[in-house]
Amino acid sequence: MADSSAPTRVMMAVNESSLKGYLHPSISCRTAFDWTLSKLVRSNPGGFHFLFIHVQVLDEDGFDDMDSIYASPEDFHQMKQRDKIRGLHLLEYFVNQCHQLGIKCEAWIRHGDPKEVICSEVKRVQPDLLVVGSRGLGPFQRVFVGTVSEFCVKHAECPVITIKRNATEAPQDPVDD
Amino acid sequence: MADSSAPTRVMMAVNESSLKGYLHPSISCRTAFDWTLSKLVRSNPGGFHFLFIHVQVLDEDGFDDMDSIYASPEDFHQMKQRDKIRGLHLLEYFVNQCHQLGIKCEAWIRHGDPKEVICSEVKRVQPDLLVVGSRGLGPFQRVFVGTVSEFCVKHAECPVITIKRNATEAPQDPVDD
């Protein structure tokens, strides 16, 4: 079983911790990334190529900008710049990890509804596998929220792996995830 | 990144073609198996350990036994024996493939509702990953049928990969799958 074929292209949707102002990857996507490295990539970094996508939702209610006043187009421009920098910080974390392990990767930012954008990026980029972390919501929350992972399993045009966060890793306050 | 850790334990739920009397693996589970070998195992057979489970549903309507007459307890015993032999044939296909590739594996048969049994076996055996093939039903069929893969993604206590069959691989008659 020679490994002469092209590397397995693994697309991974990553997001920030939802704790406002907190610049780190969410627990769910770090769990998914670490799991993929230890259980799938294992000792074969040359066999895989990671594609990180971060989808930014425009913060319509402006919750994390409550102390800001938008008085000019320039204010909005600055807000967008700040979002972009945050997204780049997030992607930098994953790109650095891959670089240290000798795994090739690419990373980019898109805007819109995460579940729709992820599926359209799968269509465009045609990875071998899509990895999505999941917060493992209970049935009650699931009915009303509808998770990104469930949508992707149904609609993404490639195999999808759903990695639930361990119950022990759930933050005390859900907003910290 | 040394591969000194224990192999990744991959549980795979396999089933027969639903064409009555046809003893081969279904297109969905062969697709899922082949994909897992080429995209995840790649050149690292020692890094993976496969666990094949085949769940048999008792054929309550007896469709494939329409020419049989059940007149004694012995008749039912023979029917069960025949089911067991069919299940063993199915598992033999996967065990042989693994053997040829130098991948360690185990295989066993259980009875009951496939989705419930698969999830309870995940709880008991604690694999690192569950692989489920999916026929990729359209939204209409999905609402009424409810697929094994969807249930497992929600309820199995480990990461789950759903591998849809390609549209081009769909048999002309759905019963041939």
mmCIF file of C-alpha atoms in Angstrom:
data_model
loop_
_atom_site.group_PDB
_atom_site.id
_atom_site.type_symbol
_atom_site.label_atom_id
_atom_site.label_comp_id
_atom_site.label_asym_id
_atom_site.label_seq_id
_atom_site.Cartn_x
_atom_site.Cartn_y
_atom_site.Cartn_z
ATOM 1 C CA MET A 1 0.000 0.000 0.000
ATOM 2 C CA ALA A 2 2.325 2.730 -1.255
ATOM 3 C CA ASP A 3 1.458 6.309 -0.414
ATOM 4 C CA SER A 4 2.271 7.691 -3.822
ATOM 5 C CA SER A 5 -1.169 9.203 -4.359
ATOM 6 C CA ALA A 6 -1.945 12.874 -3.773
ATOM 7 C CA PRO A 7 -2.315 13.852 -0.086
ATOM 8 C CA THR A 8 -5.753 13.586 1.488
ATOM 9 C CA ARG A 9 -7.190 17.107 1.459
ATOM 10 C CA VAL A 10 -8.884 17.779 4.780
ATOM 11 C CA MET A 11 -11.040 20.882 4.999
ATOM 12 C CA MET A 12 -11.625 22.102 8.519
ATOM 13 C CA ALA A 13 -14.063 24.812 9.510
ATOM 14 C CA VAL A 14 -12.645 26.772 12.432
ATOM 15 C CA ASN A 15 -14.127 29.432 14.634
ATOM 16 C CA GLU A 16 -13.230 31.609 17.557
ATOM 17 C CA SER A 17 -14.264 31.120 21.103
ATOM 18 C CA SER A 18 -17.603 32.865 21.362
ATOM 19 C CA LEU A 19 -16.422 34.668 24.481
ATOM 20 C CA LYS A 20 -16.356 38.209 23.209
ATOM 21 C CA GLY A 21 -12.927 39.619 22.671
ATOM 22 C CA TYR A 22 -11.295 36.247 23.254
ATOM 23 C CA LEU A 23 -9.010 35.551 20.333
ATOM 24 C CA HIS A 24 -8.469 31.807 20.683
ATOM 25 C CA PRO A 25 -9.949 28.921 18.703
ATOM 26 C CA SER A 26 -13.139 27.517 20.180
ATOM 27 C CA ILE A 27 -12.893 24.396 22.317
ATOM 28 C CA SER A 28 -14.883 22.489 19.681
ATOM 29 C CA CYS A 29 -12.562 23.251 16.804
ATOM 30 C CA ARG A 30 -9.371 22.736 18.817
ATOM 31 C CA THR A 31 -10.730 19.354 19.960
ATOM 32 C CA ALA A 32 -11.523 18.458 16.345
ATOM 33 C CA PHE A 33 -8.087 19.550 15.128
ATOM 34 C CA ASP A 34 -6.162 17.698 17.854
ATOM 35 C CA TRP A 35 -8.250 14.576 17.293
ATOM 36 C CA THR A 36 -7.610 14.664 13.536
ATOM 37 C CA LEU A 37 -3.865 14.962 14.080
ATOM 38 C CA SER A 38 -3.588 12.156 16.612
ATOM 39 C CA LYS A 39 -6.127 9.721 15.155
ATOM 40 C CA LEU A 40 -5.969 10.236 11.402
ATOM 41 C CA VAL A 41 -2.729 11.960 10.437
ATOM 42 C CA ARG A 42 -0.747 9.988 13.042
ATOM 43 C CA SER A 43 2.839 9.496 11.779
ATOM 44 C CA ASN A 44 2.022 10.411 8.177
ATOM 45 C CA PRO A 45 2.142 14.247 7.887
ATOM 46 C CA GLY A 46 3.047 14.061 4.197
ATOM 47 C CA GLY A 47 -0.167 12.180 3.468
ATOM 48 C CA PHE A 48 -2.433 15.061 4.435
ATOM 49 C CA HIS A 49 -3.037 18.624 3.316
ATOM 50 C CA PHE A 50 -5.182 20.847 5.542
ATOM 51 C CA LEU A 51 -7.527 23.534 4.289
ATOM 52 C CA PHE A 52 -8.715 25.851 7.056
ATOM 53 C CA ILE A 53 -11.743 27.982 6.467
ATOM 54 C CA HIS A 54 -13.019 30.593 8.891
ATOM 55 C CA VAL A 55 -16.432 32.051 8.170
ATOM 56 C CA GLN A 56 -17.126 35.425 9.712
ATOM 57 C CA VAL A 57 -20.651 36.487 10.463
ATOM 58 C CA LEU A 58 -21.188 40.217 10.428
ATOM 59 C CA ASP A 59 -21.973 41.170 14.007
ATOM 60 C CA GLU A 60 -25.359 42.710 13.356
ATOM 61 C CA ASP A 61 -26.292 43.449 16.926
ATOM 62 C CA GLY A 62 -22.863 44.942 17.602
ATOM 63 C CA PHE A 63 -22.681 43.326 21.039
ATOM 64 C CA ASP A 64 -18.920 43.382 21.181
ATOM 65 C CA ASP A 65 -18.836 46.973 20.043
ATOM 66 C CA MET A 66 -21.195 48.446 22.566
ATOM 67 C CA ASP A 67 -18.714 51.115 23.480
ATOM 68 C CA SER A 68 -18.267 52.191 19.884
ATOM 69 C CA ILE A 69 -20.065 54.908 18.023
ATOM 70 C CA TYR A 70 -20.501 54.570 14.298
ATOM 71 C CA ALA A 71 -20.597 58.063 12.970
ATOM 72 C CA SER A 72 -18.890 57.711 9.621
ATOM 73 C CA PRO A 73 -18.155 55.145 6.901
ATOM 74 C CA GLU A 74 -14.619 55.071 8.292
ATOM 75 C CA ASP A 75 -15.943 53.613 11.585
ATOM 76 C CA PHE A 76 -17.399 50.657 9.698
ATOM 77 C CA HIS A 77 -14.211 50.244 7.748
ATOM 78 C CA GLN A 78 -12.254 50.049 10.998
ATOM 79 C CA MET A 79 -14.663 47.491 12.413
ATOM 80 C CA LYS A 80 -14.199 45.313 9.344
ATOM 81 C CA GLN A 81 -10.442 45.669 9.657
ATOM 82 C CA ARG A 82 -10.618 44.557 13.285
ATOM 83 C CA ASP A 83 -12.727 41.503 12.326
ATOM 84 C CA LYS A 84 -10.231 40.637 9.652
ATOM 85 C CA ILE A 85 -7.322 40.833 12.091
ATOM 86 C CA ARG A 86 -9.149 38.589 14.541
ATOM 87 C CA GLY A 87 -9.811 36.045 11.815
ATOM 88 C CA LEU A 88 -6.164 36.103 10.783
ATOM 89 C CA HIS A 89 -5.074 35.524 14.394
ATOM 90 C CA LEU A 90 -7.351 32.502 14.529
ATOM 91 C CA LEU A 91 -6.029 31.008 11.291
ATOM 92 C CA GLU A 92 -2.445 31.730 12.358
ATOM 93 C CA TYR A 93 -2.888 29.321 15.282
ATOM 94 C CA PHE A 94 -3.725 26.408 12.968
ATOM 95 C CA VAL A 95 -1.201 27.285 10.275
ATOM 96 C CA ASN A 96 1.563 27.468 12.893
ATOM 97 C CA GLN A 97 0.629 24.054 14.279
ATOM 98 C CA CYS A 98 0.708 22.499 10.806
ATOM 99 C CA HIS A 99 3.999 24.171 10.012
ATOM 100 C CA GLN A 100 5.595 22.725 13.150
ATOM 101 C CA LEU A 101 4.371 19.241 12.257
ATOM 102 C CA GLY A 102 5.379 19.425 8.604
ATOM 103 C CA ILE A 103 1.824 19.297 7.288
ATOM 104 C CA LYS A 104 1.035 21.396 4.237
ATOM 105 C CA CYS A 105 -1.920 23.716 4.631
ATOM 106 C CA GLU A 106 -3.867 26.672 3.326
ATOM 107 C CA ALA A 107 -6.195 28.994 5.207
ATOM 108 C CA TRP A 108 -8.703 31.647 4.237
ATOM 109 C CA ILE A 109 -11.595 33.758 5.454
ATOM 110 C CA ARG A 110 -15.104 34.028 4.023
ATOM 111 C CA HIS A 111 -18.171 35.948 5.116
ATOM 112 C CA GLY A 112 -21.771 34.860 5.465
ATOM 113 C CA ASP A 113 -23.849 32.142 7.051
ATOM 114 C CA PRO A 114 -21.261 29.561 8.195
ATOM 115 C CA LYS A 115 -23.206 26.449 7.195
ATOM 116 C CA GLU A 116 -24.041 27.765 3.734
ATOM 117 C CA VAL A 117 -20.565 29.120 3.109
ATOM 118 C CA ILE A 118 -18.842 25.905 4.270
ATOM 119 C CA CYS A 119 -20.938 23.806 1.894
ATOM 120 C CA SER A 120 -20.371 26.142 -1.029
ATOM 121 C CA GLU A 121 -16.625 26.123 -0.321
ATOM 122 C CA VAL A 122 -16.684 22.314 -0.311
ATOM 123 C CA LYS A 123 -18.288 22.466 -3.735
ATOM 124 C CA ARG A 124 -15.667 24.916 -4.972
ATOM 125 C CA VAL A 125 -12.530 23.377 -3.409
ATOM 126 C CA GLN A 126 -13.590 19.684 -3.487
ATOM 127 C CA PRO A 127 -11.700 18.402 -0.430
ATOM 128 C CA ASP A 128 -11.588 14.667 0.328
ATOM 129 C CA LEU A 129 -12.989 15.213 3.813
ATOM 130 C CA LEU A 130 -14.684 17.948 5.809
ATOM 131 C CA VAL A 131 -14.045 18.030 9.563
ATOM 132 C CA VAL A 132 -16.521 19.884 11.752
ATOM 133 C CA GLY A 133 -16.442 20.208 15.486
ATOM 134 C CA SER A 134 -19.722 20.097 17.329
ATOM 135 C CA ARG A 135 -20.708 21.362 20.735
ATOM 136 C CA GLY A 136 -22.892 18.302 21.161
ATOM 137 C CA LEU A 137 -26.045 20.203 22.024
ATOM 138 C CA GLY A 138 -28.863 18.289 23.646
ATOM 139 C CA PRO A 139 -32.064 17.503 21.737
ATOM 140 C CA PHE A 140 -33.833 20.571 23.098
ATOM 141 C CA GLN A 141 -31.239 23.072 21.941
ATOM 142 C CA ARG A 142 -30.802 21.232 18.670
ATOM 143 C CA VAL A 143 -34.395 21.610 17.611
ATOM 144 C CA PHE A 144 -34.280 25.366 17.900
ATOM 145 C CA VAL A 145 -30.712 26.123 17.011
ATOM 146 C CA GLY A 146 -29.915 23.667 14.218
ATOM 147 C CA THR A 147 -26.202 23.080 14.181
ATOM 148 C CA VAL A 148 -23.681 23.814 11.492
ATOM 149 C CA SER A 149 -22.429 20.242 11.735
ATOM 150 C CA GLU A 150 -25.833 18.668 11.079
ATOM 151 C CA PHE A 151 -26.353 20.861 8.049
ATOM 152 C CA CYS A 152 -22.922 19.995 6.649
ATOM 153 C CA VAL A 153 -23.407 16.241 7.134
ATOM 154 C CA LYS A 154 -26.546 16.457 5.039
ATOM 155 C CA HIS A 155 -25.478 18.910 2.375
ATOM 156 C CA ALA A 156 -21.700 18.964 1.937
ATOM 157 C CA GLU A 157 -20.640 17.121 -1.198
ATOM 158 C CA CYS A 158 -17.868 15.115 0.444
ATOM 159 C CA PRO A 159 -17.504 12.776 3.426
ATOM 160 C CA VAL A 160 -17.976 14.662 6.706
ATOM 161 C CA ILE A 161 -16.622 13.838 10.122
ATOM 162 C CA THR A 162 -18.412 15.247 13.124
ATOM 163 C CA ILE A 163 -16.343 15.453 16.285
ATOM 164 C CA LYS A 164 -18.268 16.222 19.420
ATOM 165 C CA ARG A 165 -16.600 17.994 22.266
ATOM 166 C CA ASN A 166 -16.241 15.833 25.365
ATOM 167 C CA ALA A 167 -18.753 16.650 28.067
ATOM 168 C CA THR A 168 -15.843 17.308 30.440
ATOM 169 C CA GLU A 169 -14.585 20.045 28.145
ATOM 170 C CA ALA A 170 -17.784 22.055 28.213
ATOM 171 C CA PRO A 171 -17.164 25.485 29.714
ATOM 172 C CA GLN A 172 -19.228 26.481 32.752
ATOM 173 C CA ASP A 173 -20.682 29.390 30.842
ATOM 174 C CA PRO A 174 -21.737 28.373 27.314
ATOM 175 C CA VAL A 175 -20.633 31.758 26.006
ATOM 176 C CA ASP A 176 -17.038 30.766 26.798
ATOM 177 C CA ASP A 177 -17.019 28.054 24.162
ATOM 178 C CA MET B 1 5.359 12.832 15.037
ATOM 179 C CA ALA B 2 6.153 9.206 15.954
ATOM 180 C CA ASP B 3 3.400 6.647 15.567
ATOM 181 C CA SER B 4 4.127 4.843 18.790
ATOM 182 C CA SER B 5 0.612 5.260 20.140
ATOM 183 C CA ALA B 6 -2.034 2.539 19.943
ATOM 184 C CA PRO B 7 -3.635 2.117 16.499
ATOM 185 C CA THR B 8 -6.714 4.183 15.680
ATOM 186 C CA ARG B 9 -9.690 1.892 16.230
ATOM 187 C CA VAL B 10 -12.149 2.375 13.388
ATOM 188 C CA MET B 11 -15.575 0.805 13.811
ATOM 189 C CA MET B 12 -17.436 0.258 10.575
ATOM 190 C CA ALA B 13 -21.060 -0.774 10.299
ATOM 191 C CA VAL B 14 -21.480 -3.004 7.254
ATOM 192 C CA ASN B 15 -24.549 -4.436 5.590
ATOM 193 C CA GLU B 16 -25.522 -6.599 2.663
ATOM 194 C CA SER B 17 -26.907 -5.469 -0.587
ATOM 195 C CA SER B 18 -30.635 -5.263 -0.009
ATOM 196 C CA LEU B 19 -31.247 -7.262 -3.168
ATOM 197 C CA LYS B 20 -32.695 -10.417 -1.737
ATOM 198 C CA GLY B 21 -30.412 -13.397 -1.878
ATOM 199 C CA TYR B 22 -27.471 -11.253 -3.007
ATOM 200 C CA LEU B 23 -24.579 -11.976 -0.684
ATOM 201 C CA HIS B 24 -22.300 -9.012 -1.366
ATOM 202 C CA PRO B 25 -21.661 -5.897 0.696
ATOM 203 C CA SER B 26 -23.934 -2.968 -0.149
ATOM 204 C CA ILE B 27 -22.586 -0.298 -2.465
ATOM 205 C CA SER B 28 -22.737 2.206 0.408
ATOM 206 C CA CYS B 29 -20.568 0.216 2.770
ATOM 207 C CA ARG B 30 -18.079 -0.833 0.090
ATOM 208 C CA THR B 31 -17.742 2.826 -0.919
ATOM 209 C CA ALA B 32 -17.175 3.788 2.716
ATOM 210 C CA PHE B 33 -14.595 1.042 3.231
ATOM 211 C CA ASP B 34 -12.643 1.811 0.054
ATOM 212 C CA TRP B 35 -12.663 5.529 0.860
ATOM 213 C CA THR B 36 -11.379 4.900 4.386
ATOM 214 C CA LEU B 37 -8.520 2.779 3.076
ATOM 215 C CA SER B 38 -7.407 5.179 0.378
ATOM 216 C CA LYS B 39 -7.991 8.495 2.177
ATOM 217 C CA LEU B 40 -7.302 7.750 5.852
ATOM 218 C CA VAL B 41 -5.270 4.574 6.220
ATOM 219 C CA ARG B 42 -3.185 5.390 3.129
ATOM 220 C CA SER B 43 0.335 3.915 3.559
ATOM 221 C CA ASN B 44 -0.036 3.347 7.296
ATOM 222 C CA PRO B 45 -1.826 -0.014 7.799
ATOM 223 C CA GLY B 46 -0.184 -0.535 11.191
ATOM 224 C CA GLY B 47 -1.755 2.676 12.480
ATOM 225 C CA PHE B 48 -5.311 1.415 12.166
ATOM 226 C CA HIS B 49 -7.396 -1.414 13.596
ATOM 227 C CA PHE B 50 -10.780 -2.107 12.030
ATOM 228 C CA LEU B 51 -13.845 -3.302 13.908
ATOM 229 C CA PHE B 52 -16.600 -4.528 11.597
ATOM 230 C CA ILE B 53 -20.088 -4.863 12.952
ATOM 231 C CA HIS B 54 -22.984 -6.317 11.016
ATOM 232 C CA VAL B 55 -26.425 -5.878 12.537
ATOM 233 C CA GLN B 56 -29.045 -8.345 11.385
ATOM 234 C CA VAL B 57 -32.699 -7.436 11.492
ATOM 235 C CA LEU B 58 -35.016 -10.409 11.825
ATOM 236 C CA ASP B 59 -36.919 -10.626 8.569
ATOM 237 C CA GLU B 60 -40.387 -10.329 10.030
ATOM 238 C CA ASP B 61 -42.290 -10.308 6.776
ATOM 239 C CA GLY B 62 -40.319 -13.276 5.493
ATOM 240 C CA PHE B 63 -40.098 -11.804 1.993
ATOM 241 C CA ASP B 64 -37.006 -13.766 1.059
ATOM 242 C CA ASP B 65 -38.517 -16.944 2.392
ATOM 243 C CA MET B 66 -41.792 -16.876 0.530
ATOM 244 C CA ASP B 67 -41.220 -20.357 -0.757
ATOM 245 C CA SER B 68 -40.605 -21.737 2.701
ATOM 246 C CA ILE B 69 -43.068 -23.341 5.034
ATOM 247 C CA TYR B 70 -42.486 -23.008 8.746
ATOM 248 C CA ALA B 71 -44.012 -26.070 10.265
ATOM 249 C CA SER B 72 -41.694 -26.784 13.140
ATOM 250 C CA PRO B 73 -39.260 -25.057 15.490
ATOM 251 C CA GLU B 74 -36.537 -26.667 13.403
ATOM 252 C CA ASP B 75 -37.599 -24.589 10.373
ATOM 253 C CA PHE B 76 -36.972 -21.388 12.320
ATOM 254 C CA HIS B 77 -33.668 -22.716 13.543
ATOM 255 C CA GLN B 78 -32.607 -23.352 9.950
ATOM 256 C CA MET B 79 -33.668 -19.857 8.932
ATOM 257 C CA LYS B 80 -31.536 -18.396 11.696
ATOM 258 C CA GLN B 81 -28.619 -20.558 10.622
ATOM 259 C CA ARG B 82 -28.981 -19.310 7.067
ATOM 260 C CA ASP B 83 -29.010 -15.680 8.245
ATOM 261 C CA LYS B 84 -25.902 -16.336 10.288
ATOM 262 C CA ILE B 85 -24.081 -17.839 7.304
ATOM 263 C CA ARG B 86 -25.023 -14.850 5.155
ATOM 264 C CA GLY B 87 -23.695 -12.479 7.821
ATOM 265 C CA LEU B 88 -20.450 -14.423 8.044
ATOM 266 C CA HIS B 89 -20.024 -14.270 4.266
ATOM 267 C CA LEU B 90 -20.420 -10.521 4.428
ATOM 268 C CA LEU B 91 -17.873 -10.103 7.217
ATOM 269 C CA GLU B 92 -15.471 -12.453 5.476
ATOM 270 C CA TYR B 93 -15.242 -10.010 2.559
ATOM 271 C CA PHE B 94 -13.968 -7.209 4.817
ATOM 272 C CA VAL B 95 -11.729 -9.403 6.960
ATOM 273 C CA ASN B 96 -10.083 -10.801 3.821
ATOM 274 C CA GLN B 97 -9.425 -7.316 2.471
ATOM 275 C CA CYS B 98 -7.847 -6.201 5.736
ATOM 276 C CA HIS B 99 -5.761 -9.358 5.917
ATOM 277 C CA GLN B 100 -4.373 -8.748 2.435
ATOM 278 C CA LEU B 101 -3.438 -5.176 3.356
ATOM 279 C CA GLY B 102 -1.899 -6.066 6.714
ATOM 280 C CA ILE B 103 -4.526 -4.223 8.741
ATOM 281 C CA LYS B 104 -5.597 -5.810 12.019
ATOM 282 C CA CYS B 105 -9.323 -6.278 12.395
ATOM 283 C CA GLU B 106 -12.176 -7.913 14.263
ATOM 284 C CA ALA B 107 -15.691 -8.619 13.055
ATOM 285 C CA TRP B 108 -18.914 -9.684 14.693
ATOM 286 C CA ILE B 109 -22.667 -9.956 14.241
ATOM 287 C CA ARG B 110 -25.420 -8.497 16.418
ATOM 288 C CA HIS B 111 -29.196 -8.541 16.111
ATOM 289 C CA GLY B 112 -31.731 -5.778 16.479
ATOM 290 C CA ASP B 113 -32.432 -2.270 15.219
ATOM 291 C CA PRO B 114 -29.210 -1.303 13.388
ATOM 292 C CA LYS B 115 -29.041 2.310 14.591
ATOM 293 C CA GLU B 116 -29.655 1.399 18.235
ATOM 294 C CA VAL B 117 -27.300 -1.564 18.177
ATOM 295 C CA ILE B 118 -24.488 0.381 16.485
ATOM 296 C CA CYS B 119 -24.665 3.127 19.121
ATOM 297 C CA SER B 120 -24.740 0.649 21.998
ATOM 298 C CA GLU B 121 -21.757 -1.192 20.500
ATOM 299 C CA VAL B 122 -19.879 2.122 20.276
ATOM 300 C CA LYS B 123 -20.571 2.608 23.972
ATOM 301 C CA ARG B 124 -19.343 -0.900 24.773
ATOM 302 C CA VAL B 125 -16.301 -1.083 22.484
ATOM 303 C CA GLN B 126 -15.281 2.607 22.536
ATOM 304 C CA PRO B 127 -13.719 2.947 19.085
ATOM 305 C CA ASP B 128 -11.887 6.145 18.113
ATOM 306 C CA LEU B 129 -14.071 6.604 15.050
ATOM 307 C CA LEU B 130 -17.306 5.221 13.623
ATOM 308 C CA VAL B 131 -17.603 5.055 9.830
ATOM 309 C CA VAL B 132 -21.078 4.859 8.335
ATOM 310 C CA GLY B 133 -21.989 4.745 4.695
ATOM 311 C CA SER B 134 -25.062 6.604 3.586
ATOM 312 C CA ARG B 135 -27.244 6.183 0.544
ATOM 313 C CA GLY B 136 -27.588 9.955 0.427
ATOM 314 C CA LEU B 137 -31.368 9.950 0.352
ATOM 315 C CA GLY B 138 -33.097 13.098 -0.787
ATOM 316 C CA PRO B 139 -34.941 15.309 1.692
ATOM 317 C CA PHE B 140 -38.278 13.661 1.003
ATOM 318 C CA GLN B 141 -37.159 10.122 1.729
ATOM 319 C CA ARG B 142 -35.125 11.320 4.692
ATOM 320 C CA VAL B 143 -38.081 12.791 6.512
ATOM 321 C CA PHE B 144 -39.993 9.546 6.461
ATOM 322 C CA VAL B 145 -37.226 6.999 6.596
ATOM 323 C CA GLY B 146 -34.730 8.524 9.001
ATOM 324 C CA THR B 147 -31.302 7.152 8.225
ATOM 325 C CA VAL B 148 -29.003 5.080 10.356
ATOM 326 C CA SER B 149 -26.191 7.528 9.633
ATOM 327 C CA GLU B 150 -28.108 10.543 10.905
ATOM 328 C CA PHE B 151 -29.012 8.750 14.114
ATOM 329 C CA CYS B 152 -25.397 7.696 14.686
ATOM 330 C CA VAL B 153 -23.999 11.196 14.080
ATOM 331 C CA LYS B 154 -26.302 12.472 16.814
ATOM 332 C CA HIS B 155 -26.077 9.661 19.333
ATOM 333 C CA ALA B 156 -22.848 7.688 18.959
ATOM 334 C CA GLU B 157 -20.370 8.542 21.684
ATOM 335 C CA CYS B 158 -17.381 8.965 19.373
ATOM 336 C CA PRO B 159 -16.523 10.949 16.235
ATOM 337 C CA VAL B 160 -18.577 9.772 13.264
ATOM 338 C CA ILE B 161 -17.747 9.987 9.593
ATOM 339 C CA THR B 162 -20.597 9.865 7.110
ATOM 340 C CA ILE B 163 -19.657 8.807 3.611
ATOM 341 C CA LYS B 164 -22.323 9.300 0.992
ATOM 342 C CA ARG B 165 -22.428 7.099 -2.005
ATOM 343 C CA ASN B 166 -21.713 8.930 -5.252
ATOM 344 C CA ALA B 167 -24.805 9.659 -7.309
ATOM 345 C CA THR B 168 -23.210 7.758 -10.192
ATOM 346 C CA GLU B 169 -23.050 4.629 -8.050
ATOM 347 C CA ALA B 170 -26.753 4.499 -7.312
ATOM 348 C CA PRO B 171 -28.294 1.339 -8.718
ATOM 349 C CA GLN B 172 -31.157 1.699 -11.181
ATOM 350 C CA ASP B 173 -33.463 -0.178 -8.867
ATOM 351 C CA PRO B 174 -33.088 1.029 -5.240
ATOM 352 C CA VAL B 175 -33.588 -2.526 -4.010
ATOM 353 C CA ASP B 176 -30.249 -3.472 -5.600
ATOM 354 C CA ASP B 177 -28.298 -1.281 -3.190
#
